[in-house]
PDB file of C-alpha atoms in Angstrom:
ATOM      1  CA  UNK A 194       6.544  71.817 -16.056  1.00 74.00           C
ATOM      2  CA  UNK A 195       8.025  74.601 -18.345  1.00 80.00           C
ATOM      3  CA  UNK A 196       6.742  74.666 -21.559  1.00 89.00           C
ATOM      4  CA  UNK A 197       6.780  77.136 -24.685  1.00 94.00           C
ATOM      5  CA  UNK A 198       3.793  77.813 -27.537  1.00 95.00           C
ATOM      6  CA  UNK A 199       4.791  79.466 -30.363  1.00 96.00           C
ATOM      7  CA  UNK A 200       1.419  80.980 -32.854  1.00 91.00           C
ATOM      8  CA  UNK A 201       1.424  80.327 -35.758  1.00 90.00           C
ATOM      9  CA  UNK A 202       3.879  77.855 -37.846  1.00 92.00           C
ATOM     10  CA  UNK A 203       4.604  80.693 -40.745  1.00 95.00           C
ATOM     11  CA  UNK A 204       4.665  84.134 -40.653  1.00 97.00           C
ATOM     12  CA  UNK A 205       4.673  85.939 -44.112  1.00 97.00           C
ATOM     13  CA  UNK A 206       5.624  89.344 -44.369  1.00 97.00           C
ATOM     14  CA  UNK A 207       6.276  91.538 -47.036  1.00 97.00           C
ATOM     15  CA  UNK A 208      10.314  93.307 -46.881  1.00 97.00           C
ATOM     16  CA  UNK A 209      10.059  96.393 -44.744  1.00 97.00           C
ATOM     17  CA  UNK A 210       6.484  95.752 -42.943  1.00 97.00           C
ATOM     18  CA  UNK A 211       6.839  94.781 -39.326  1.00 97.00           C
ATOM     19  CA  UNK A 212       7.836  91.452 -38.152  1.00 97.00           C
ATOM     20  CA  UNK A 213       5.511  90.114 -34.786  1.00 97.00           C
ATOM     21  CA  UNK A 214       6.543  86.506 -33.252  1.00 98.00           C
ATOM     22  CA  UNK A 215       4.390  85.306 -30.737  1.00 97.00           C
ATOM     23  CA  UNK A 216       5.915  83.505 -27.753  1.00 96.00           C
ATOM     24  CA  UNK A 217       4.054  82.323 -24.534  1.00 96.00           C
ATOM     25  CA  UNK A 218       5.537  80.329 -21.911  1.00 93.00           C
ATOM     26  CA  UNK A 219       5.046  78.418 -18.686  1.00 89.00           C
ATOM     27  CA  UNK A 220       6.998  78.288 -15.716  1.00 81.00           C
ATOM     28  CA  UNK A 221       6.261  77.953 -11.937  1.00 73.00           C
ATOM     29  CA  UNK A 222       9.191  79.980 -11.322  1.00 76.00           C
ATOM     30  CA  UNK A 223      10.824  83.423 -13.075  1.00 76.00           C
ATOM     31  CA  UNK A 224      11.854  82.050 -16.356  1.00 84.00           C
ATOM     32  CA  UNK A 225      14.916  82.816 -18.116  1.00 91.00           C
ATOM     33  CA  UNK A 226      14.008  83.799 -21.852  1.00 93.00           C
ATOM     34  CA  UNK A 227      15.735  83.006 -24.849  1.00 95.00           C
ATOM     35  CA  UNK A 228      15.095  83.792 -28.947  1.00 97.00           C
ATOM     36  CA  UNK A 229      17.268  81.706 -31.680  1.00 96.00           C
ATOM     37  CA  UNK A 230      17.411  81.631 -35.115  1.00 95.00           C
ATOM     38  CA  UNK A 231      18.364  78.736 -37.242  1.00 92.00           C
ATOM     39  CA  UNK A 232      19.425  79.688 -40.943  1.00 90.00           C
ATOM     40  CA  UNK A 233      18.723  76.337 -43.711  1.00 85.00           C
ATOM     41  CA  UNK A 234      20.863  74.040 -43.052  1.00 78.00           C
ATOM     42  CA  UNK A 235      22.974  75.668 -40.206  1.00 82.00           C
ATOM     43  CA  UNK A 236      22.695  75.659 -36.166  1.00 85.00           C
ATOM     44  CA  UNK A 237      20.990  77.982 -33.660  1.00 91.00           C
ATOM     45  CA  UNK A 238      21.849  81.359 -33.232  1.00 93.00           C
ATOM     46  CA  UNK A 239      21.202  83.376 -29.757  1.00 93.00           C
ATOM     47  CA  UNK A 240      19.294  86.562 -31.116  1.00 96.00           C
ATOM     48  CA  UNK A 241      18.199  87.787 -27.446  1.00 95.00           C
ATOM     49  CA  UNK A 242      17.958  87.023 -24.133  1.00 93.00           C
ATOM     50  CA  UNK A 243      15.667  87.788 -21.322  1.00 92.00           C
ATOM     51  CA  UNK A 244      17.131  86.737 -17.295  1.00 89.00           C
ATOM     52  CA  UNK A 245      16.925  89.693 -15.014  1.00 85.00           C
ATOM     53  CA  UNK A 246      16.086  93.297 -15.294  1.00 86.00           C
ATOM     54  CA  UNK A 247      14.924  95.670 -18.277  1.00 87.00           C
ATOM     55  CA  UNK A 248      11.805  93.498 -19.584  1.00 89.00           C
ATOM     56  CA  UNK A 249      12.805  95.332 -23.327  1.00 95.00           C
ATOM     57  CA  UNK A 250      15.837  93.786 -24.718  1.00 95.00           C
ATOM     58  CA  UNK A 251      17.278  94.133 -27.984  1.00 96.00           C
ATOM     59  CA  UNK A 252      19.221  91.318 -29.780  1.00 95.00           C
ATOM     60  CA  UNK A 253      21.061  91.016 -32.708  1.00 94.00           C
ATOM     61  CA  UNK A 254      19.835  92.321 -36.260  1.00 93.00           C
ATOM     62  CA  UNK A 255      17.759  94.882 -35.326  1.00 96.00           C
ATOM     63  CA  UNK A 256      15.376  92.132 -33.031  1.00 97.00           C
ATOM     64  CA  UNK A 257      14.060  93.222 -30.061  1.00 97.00           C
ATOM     65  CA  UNK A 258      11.619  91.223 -27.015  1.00 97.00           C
ATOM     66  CA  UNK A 259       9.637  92.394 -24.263  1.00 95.00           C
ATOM     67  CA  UNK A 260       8.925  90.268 -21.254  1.00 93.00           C
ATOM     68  CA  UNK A 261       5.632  90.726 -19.765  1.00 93.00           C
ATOM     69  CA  UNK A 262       5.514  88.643 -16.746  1.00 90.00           C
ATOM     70  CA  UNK A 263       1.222  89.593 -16.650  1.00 90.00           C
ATOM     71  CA  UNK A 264       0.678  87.765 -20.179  1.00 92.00           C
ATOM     72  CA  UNK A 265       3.549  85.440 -19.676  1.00 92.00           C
ATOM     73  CA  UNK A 266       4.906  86.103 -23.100  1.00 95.00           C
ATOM     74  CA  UNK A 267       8.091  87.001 -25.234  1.00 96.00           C
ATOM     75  CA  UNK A 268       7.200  88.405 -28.208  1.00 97.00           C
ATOM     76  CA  UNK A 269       9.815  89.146 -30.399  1.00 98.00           C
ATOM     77  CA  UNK A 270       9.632  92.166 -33.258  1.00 97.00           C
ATOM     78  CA  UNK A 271      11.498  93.746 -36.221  1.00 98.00           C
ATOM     79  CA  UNK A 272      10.297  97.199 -37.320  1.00 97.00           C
ATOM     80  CA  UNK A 273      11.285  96.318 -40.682  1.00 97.00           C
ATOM     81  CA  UNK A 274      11.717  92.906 -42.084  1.00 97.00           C
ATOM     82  CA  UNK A 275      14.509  92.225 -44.415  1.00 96.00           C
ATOM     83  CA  UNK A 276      15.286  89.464 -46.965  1.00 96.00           C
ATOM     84  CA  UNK A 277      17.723  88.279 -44.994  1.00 95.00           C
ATOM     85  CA  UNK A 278      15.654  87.896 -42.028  1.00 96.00           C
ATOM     86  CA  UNK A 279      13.945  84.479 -43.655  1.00 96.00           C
ATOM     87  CA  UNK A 280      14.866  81.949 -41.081  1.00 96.00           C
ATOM     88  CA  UNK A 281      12.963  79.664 -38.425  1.00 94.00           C
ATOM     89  CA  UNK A 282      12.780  81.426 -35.158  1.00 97.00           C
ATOM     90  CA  UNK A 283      12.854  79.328 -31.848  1.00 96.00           C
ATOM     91  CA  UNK A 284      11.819  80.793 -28.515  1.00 96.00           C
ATOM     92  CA  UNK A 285      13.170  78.821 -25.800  1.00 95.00           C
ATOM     93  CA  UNK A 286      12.818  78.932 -21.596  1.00 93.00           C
ATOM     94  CA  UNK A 287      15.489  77.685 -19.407  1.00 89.00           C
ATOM     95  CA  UNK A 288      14.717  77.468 -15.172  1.00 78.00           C
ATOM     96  CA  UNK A 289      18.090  77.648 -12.683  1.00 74.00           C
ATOM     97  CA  UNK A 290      16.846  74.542 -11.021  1.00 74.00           C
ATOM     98  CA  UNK A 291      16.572  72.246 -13.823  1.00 75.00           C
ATOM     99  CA  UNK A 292      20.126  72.385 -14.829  1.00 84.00           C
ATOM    100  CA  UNK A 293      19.452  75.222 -17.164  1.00 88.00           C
ATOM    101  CA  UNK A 294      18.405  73.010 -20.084  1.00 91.00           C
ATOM    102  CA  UNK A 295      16.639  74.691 -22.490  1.00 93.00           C
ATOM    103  CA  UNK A 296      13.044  73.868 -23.473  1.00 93.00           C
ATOM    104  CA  UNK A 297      12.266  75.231 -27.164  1.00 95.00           C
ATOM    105  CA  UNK A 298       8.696  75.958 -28.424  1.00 95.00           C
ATOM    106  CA  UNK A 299       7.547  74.252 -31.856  1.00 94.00           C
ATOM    107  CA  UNK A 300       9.511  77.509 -34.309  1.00 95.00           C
ATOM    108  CA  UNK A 301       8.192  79.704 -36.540  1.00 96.00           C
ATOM    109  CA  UNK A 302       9.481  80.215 -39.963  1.00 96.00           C
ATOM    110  CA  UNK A 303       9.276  83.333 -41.148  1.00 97.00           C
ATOM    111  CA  UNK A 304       8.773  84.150 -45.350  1.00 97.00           C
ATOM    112  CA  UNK A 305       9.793  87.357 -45.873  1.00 97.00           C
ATOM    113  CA  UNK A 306       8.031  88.495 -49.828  1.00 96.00           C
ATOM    114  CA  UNK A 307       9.733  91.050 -51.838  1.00 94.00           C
TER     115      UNK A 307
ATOM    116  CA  UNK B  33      35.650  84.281 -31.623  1.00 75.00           C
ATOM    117  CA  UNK B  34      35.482  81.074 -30.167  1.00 79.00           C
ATOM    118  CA  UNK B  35      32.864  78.488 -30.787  1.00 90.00           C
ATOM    119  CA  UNK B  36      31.401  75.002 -30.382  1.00 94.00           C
ATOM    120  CA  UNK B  37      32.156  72.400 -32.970  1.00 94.00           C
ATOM    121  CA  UNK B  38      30.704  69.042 -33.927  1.00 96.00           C
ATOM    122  CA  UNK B  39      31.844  66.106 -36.092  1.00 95.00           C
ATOM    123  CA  UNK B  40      31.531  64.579 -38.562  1.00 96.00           C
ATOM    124  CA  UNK B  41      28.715  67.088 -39.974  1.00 95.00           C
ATOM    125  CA  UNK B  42      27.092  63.984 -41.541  1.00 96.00           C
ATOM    126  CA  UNK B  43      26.729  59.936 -40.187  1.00 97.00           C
ATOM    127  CA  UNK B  44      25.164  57.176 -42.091  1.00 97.00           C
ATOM    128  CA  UNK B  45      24.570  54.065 -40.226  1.00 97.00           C
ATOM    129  CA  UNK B  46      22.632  51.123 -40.111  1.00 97.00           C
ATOM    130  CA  UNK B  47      20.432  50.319 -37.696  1.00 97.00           C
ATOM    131  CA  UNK B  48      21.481  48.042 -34.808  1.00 97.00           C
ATOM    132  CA  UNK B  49      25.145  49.910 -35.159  1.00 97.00           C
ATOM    133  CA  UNK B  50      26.855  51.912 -32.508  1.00 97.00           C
ATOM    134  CA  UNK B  51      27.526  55.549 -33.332  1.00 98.00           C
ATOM    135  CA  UNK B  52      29.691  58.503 -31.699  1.00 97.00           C
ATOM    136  CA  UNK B  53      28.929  61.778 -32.333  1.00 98.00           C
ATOM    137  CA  UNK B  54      31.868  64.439 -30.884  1.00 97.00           C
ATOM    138  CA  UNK B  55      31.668  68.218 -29.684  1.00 97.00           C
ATOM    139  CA  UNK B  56      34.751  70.137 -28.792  1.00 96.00           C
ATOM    140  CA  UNK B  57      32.878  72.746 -26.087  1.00 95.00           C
ATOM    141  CA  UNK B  58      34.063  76.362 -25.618  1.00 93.00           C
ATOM    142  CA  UNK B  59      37.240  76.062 -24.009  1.00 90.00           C
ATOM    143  CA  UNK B  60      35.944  77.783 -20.779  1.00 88.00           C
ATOM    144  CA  UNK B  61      33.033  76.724 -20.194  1.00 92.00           C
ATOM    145  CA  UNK B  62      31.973  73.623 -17.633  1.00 90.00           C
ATOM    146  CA  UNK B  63      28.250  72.520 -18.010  1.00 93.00           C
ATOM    147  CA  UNK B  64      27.227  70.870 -21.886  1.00 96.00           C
ATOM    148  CA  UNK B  65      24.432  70.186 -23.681  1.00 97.00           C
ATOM    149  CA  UNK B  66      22.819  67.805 -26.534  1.00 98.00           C
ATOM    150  CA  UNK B  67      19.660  67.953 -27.887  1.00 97.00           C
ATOM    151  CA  UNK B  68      18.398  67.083 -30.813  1.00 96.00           C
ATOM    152  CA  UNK B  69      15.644  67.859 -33.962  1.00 93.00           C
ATOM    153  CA  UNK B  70      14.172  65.062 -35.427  1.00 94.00           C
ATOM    154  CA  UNK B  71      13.635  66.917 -39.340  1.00 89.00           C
ATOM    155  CA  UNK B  72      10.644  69.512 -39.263  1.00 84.00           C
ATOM    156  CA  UNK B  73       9.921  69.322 -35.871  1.00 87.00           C
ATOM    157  CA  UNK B  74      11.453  71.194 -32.466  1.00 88.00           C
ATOM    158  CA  UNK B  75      14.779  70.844 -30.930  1.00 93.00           C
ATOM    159  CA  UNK B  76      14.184  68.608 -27.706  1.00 95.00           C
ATOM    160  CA  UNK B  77      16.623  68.200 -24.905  1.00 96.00           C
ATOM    161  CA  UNK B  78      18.333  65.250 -24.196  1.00 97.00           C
ATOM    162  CA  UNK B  79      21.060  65.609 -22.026  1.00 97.00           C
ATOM    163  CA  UNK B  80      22.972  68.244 -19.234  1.00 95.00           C
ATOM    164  CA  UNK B  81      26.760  67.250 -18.611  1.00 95.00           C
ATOM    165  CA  UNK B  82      28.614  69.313 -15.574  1.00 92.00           C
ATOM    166  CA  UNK B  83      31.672  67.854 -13.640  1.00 89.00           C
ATOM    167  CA  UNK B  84      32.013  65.059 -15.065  1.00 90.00           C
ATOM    168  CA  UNK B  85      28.468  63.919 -14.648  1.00 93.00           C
ATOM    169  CA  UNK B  86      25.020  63.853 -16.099  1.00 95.00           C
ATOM    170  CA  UNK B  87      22.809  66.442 -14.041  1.00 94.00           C
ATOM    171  CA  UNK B  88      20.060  66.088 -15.807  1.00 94.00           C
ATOM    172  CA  UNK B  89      18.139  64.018 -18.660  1.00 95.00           C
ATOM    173  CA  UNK B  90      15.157  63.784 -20.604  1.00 95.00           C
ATOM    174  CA  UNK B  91      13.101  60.871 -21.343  1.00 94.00           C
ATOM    175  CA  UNK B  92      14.246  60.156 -24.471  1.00 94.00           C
ATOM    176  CA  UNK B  93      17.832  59.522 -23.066  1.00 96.00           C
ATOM    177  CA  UNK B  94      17.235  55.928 -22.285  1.00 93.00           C
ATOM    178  CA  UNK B  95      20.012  53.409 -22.013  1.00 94.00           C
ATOM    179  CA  UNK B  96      20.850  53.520 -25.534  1.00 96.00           C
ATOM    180  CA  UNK B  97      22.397  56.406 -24.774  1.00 97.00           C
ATOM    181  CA  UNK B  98      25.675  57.759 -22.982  1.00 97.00           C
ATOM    182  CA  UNK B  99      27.358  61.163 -22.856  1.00 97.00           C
ATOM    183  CA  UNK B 100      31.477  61.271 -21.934  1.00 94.00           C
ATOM    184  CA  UNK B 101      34.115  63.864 -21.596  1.00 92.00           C
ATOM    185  CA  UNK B 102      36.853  61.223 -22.299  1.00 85.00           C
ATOM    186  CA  UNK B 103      39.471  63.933 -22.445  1.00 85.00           C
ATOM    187  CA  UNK B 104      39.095  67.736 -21.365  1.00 78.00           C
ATOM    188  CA  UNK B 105      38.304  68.980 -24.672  1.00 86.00           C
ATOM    189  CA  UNK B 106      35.643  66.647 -26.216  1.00 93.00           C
ATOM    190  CA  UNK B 107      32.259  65.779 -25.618  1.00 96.00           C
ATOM    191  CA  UNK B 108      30.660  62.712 -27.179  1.00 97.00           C
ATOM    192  CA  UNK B 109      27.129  61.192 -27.288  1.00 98.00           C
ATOM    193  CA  UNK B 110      27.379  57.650 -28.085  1.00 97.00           C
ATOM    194  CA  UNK B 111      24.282  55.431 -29.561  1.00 97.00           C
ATOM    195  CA  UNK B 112      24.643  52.164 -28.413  1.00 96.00           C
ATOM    196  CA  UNK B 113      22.414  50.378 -31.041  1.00 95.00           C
ATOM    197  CA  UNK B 114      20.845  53.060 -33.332  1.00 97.00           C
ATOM    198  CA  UNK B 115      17.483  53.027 -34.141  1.00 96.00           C
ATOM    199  CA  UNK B 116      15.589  54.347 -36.917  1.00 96.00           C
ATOM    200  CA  UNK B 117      13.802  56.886 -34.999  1.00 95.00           C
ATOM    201  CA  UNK B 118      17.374  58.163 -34.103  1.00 97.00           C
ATOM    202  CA  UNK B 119      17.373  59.756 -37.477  1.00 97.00           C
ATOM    203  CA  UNK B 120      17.888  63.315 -36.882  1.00 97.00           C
ATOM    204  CA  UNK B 121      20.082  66.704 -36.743  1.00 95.00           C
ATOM    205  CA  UNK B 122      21.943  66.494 -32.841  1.00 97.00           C
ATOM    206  CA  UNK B 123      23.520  69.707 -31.680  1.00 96.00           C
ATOM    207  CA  UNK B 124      26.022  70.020 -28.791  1.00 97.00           C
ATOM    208  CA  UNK B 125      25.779  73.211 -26.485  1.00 96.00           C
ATOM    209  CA  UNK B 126      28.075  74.783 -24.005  1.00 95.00           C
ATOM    210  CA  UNK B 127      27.108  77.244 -21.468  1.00 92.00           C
ATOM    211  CA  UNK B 128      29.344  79.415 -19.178  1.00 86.00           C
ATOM    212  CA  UNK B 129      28.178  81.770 -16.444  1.00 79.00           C
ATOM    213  CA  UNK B 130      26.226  83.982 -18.032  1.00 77.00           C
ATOM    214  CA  UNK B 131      23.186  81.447 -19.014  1.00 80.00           C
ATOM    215  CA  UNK B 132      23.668  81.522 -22.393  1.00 87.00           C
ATOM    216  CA  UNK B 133      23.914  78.314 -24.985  1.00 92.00           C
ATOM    217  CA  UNK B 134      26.015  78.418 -27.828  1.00 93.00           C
ATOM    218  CA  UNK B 135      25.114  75.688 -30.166  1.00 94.00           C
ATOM    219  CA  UNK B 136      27.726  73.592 -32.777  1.00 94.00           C
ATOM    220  CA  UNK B 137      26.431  73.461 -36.044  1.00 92.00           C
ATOM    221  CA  UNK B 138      25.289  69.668 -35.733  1.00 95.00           C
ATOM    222  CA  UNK B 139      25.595  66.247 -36.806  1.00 97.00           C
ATOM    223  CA  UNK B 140      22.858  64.783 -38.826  1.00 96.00           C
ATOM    224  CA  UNK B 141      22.774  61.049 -38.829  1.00 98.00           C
ATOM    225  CA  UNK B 142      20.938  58.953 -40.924  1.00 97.00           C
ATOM    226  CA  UNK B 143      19.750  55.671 -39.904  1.00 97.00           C
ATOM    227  CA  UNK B 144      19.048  53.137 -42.651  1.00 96.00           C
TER     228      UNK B 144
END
């Protein structure tokens, strides 16, 4: 069964300093790989996405994820963290054969400190 | 650009009533989506919708619950007789060929 751990519940980082999400996943098959962000209040937002090809991918806002098949992770980083960037990030994993349905780790909110 | 919506944005109930939540899909696409977050924990699948049928469900999707396209455009989840534990933000999805979800901006519903 697919399945999705996300470390660590918070992340607190100070504006400009590096932003590291952890994302490790299981699947018995190649995975398709998904980040979204969810704003207070609001719905999900695709950052990235990870199905076939370069394992580096860059999303939206400056976010970027590498897939490394070997340590069956999606990490996702930021070089620089901005204010605006405080949100709860979801990593997600979706298989072709199970109707693509989406199956979301547990989120980490990130604090971004001035 | 287009985009999924949902209504209403907020439902109050009691418990023991029936309630219909609606999503109007990206016009386009063909296979739909709920899941839903119960508050401070993950979003959990409940439901896949393609051709007019259910291809897949979870196992909270239990006959208290029912997913229609009555019309072309919408896409409702009903709640036959809510439950307190129903309590919680739903989001509709759409997905067309290229894998990716795009999410409404929910319902919550409140069950008293």
């Amino acid at each position: 069964a697919q399945s999705v751990t996300q470390l660590g519940s918070h992340v607190s980082v100070s504006e400009g300093a590096l932003v590291l999400l952890r994302c490790n996943y299981s699947s018995s098959v190649p995975p398709y790989l998904f980040w979204y962000v969810q704003y207070p209040n609001q719905g999900l937002q695709l950052l990235l996405k990870y199905t076939t090809g370069a394992t580096l991918v860059k999303g939206i806002n400056g976010f970027e994820a590498e897939f490394k098949k070997s340590e069956t992770s999606f990490h996702l980083t930021k070089p620089s963290a901005h204010m605006s960037d405080a949100a709860e990030y979801f990593c997600a994993v979706s298989e072709p054969r199970s109707s693509y349905k989406l199956i979301f780790g547990s989120g980490t909110r990130l604090l971004v400190r001035p | 650009e287009p985009e999924v919506t949902q209504t209403p944005s907020h439902q109050v109930t009691q418990m023991g009533q029936e309630v219909i939540l609606r999503c109007v899909p990206i016009s386009n696409h063909l296979y739909f989506y709920w899941y839903r977050q119960i508050l401070g924990q993950k979003v959990e699948f409940l439901v896949s919708f393609y051709n007019n049928e259910i291809s897949e469900k979870s196992e909270i999707f239990d006959d208290q619950f029912s997913v229609e396209r009555p019309d072309g455009s919408n896409f409702t989840l009903k709640i036959r007789s809510t439950k307190l534990e129903d309590s919680a933000m739903y989001f509709c999805a759409s997905r067309g060929d290229n894998n990716e979800q795009f999410f409404g901006p929910g319902t919550r519903l409140t069950v008293l």
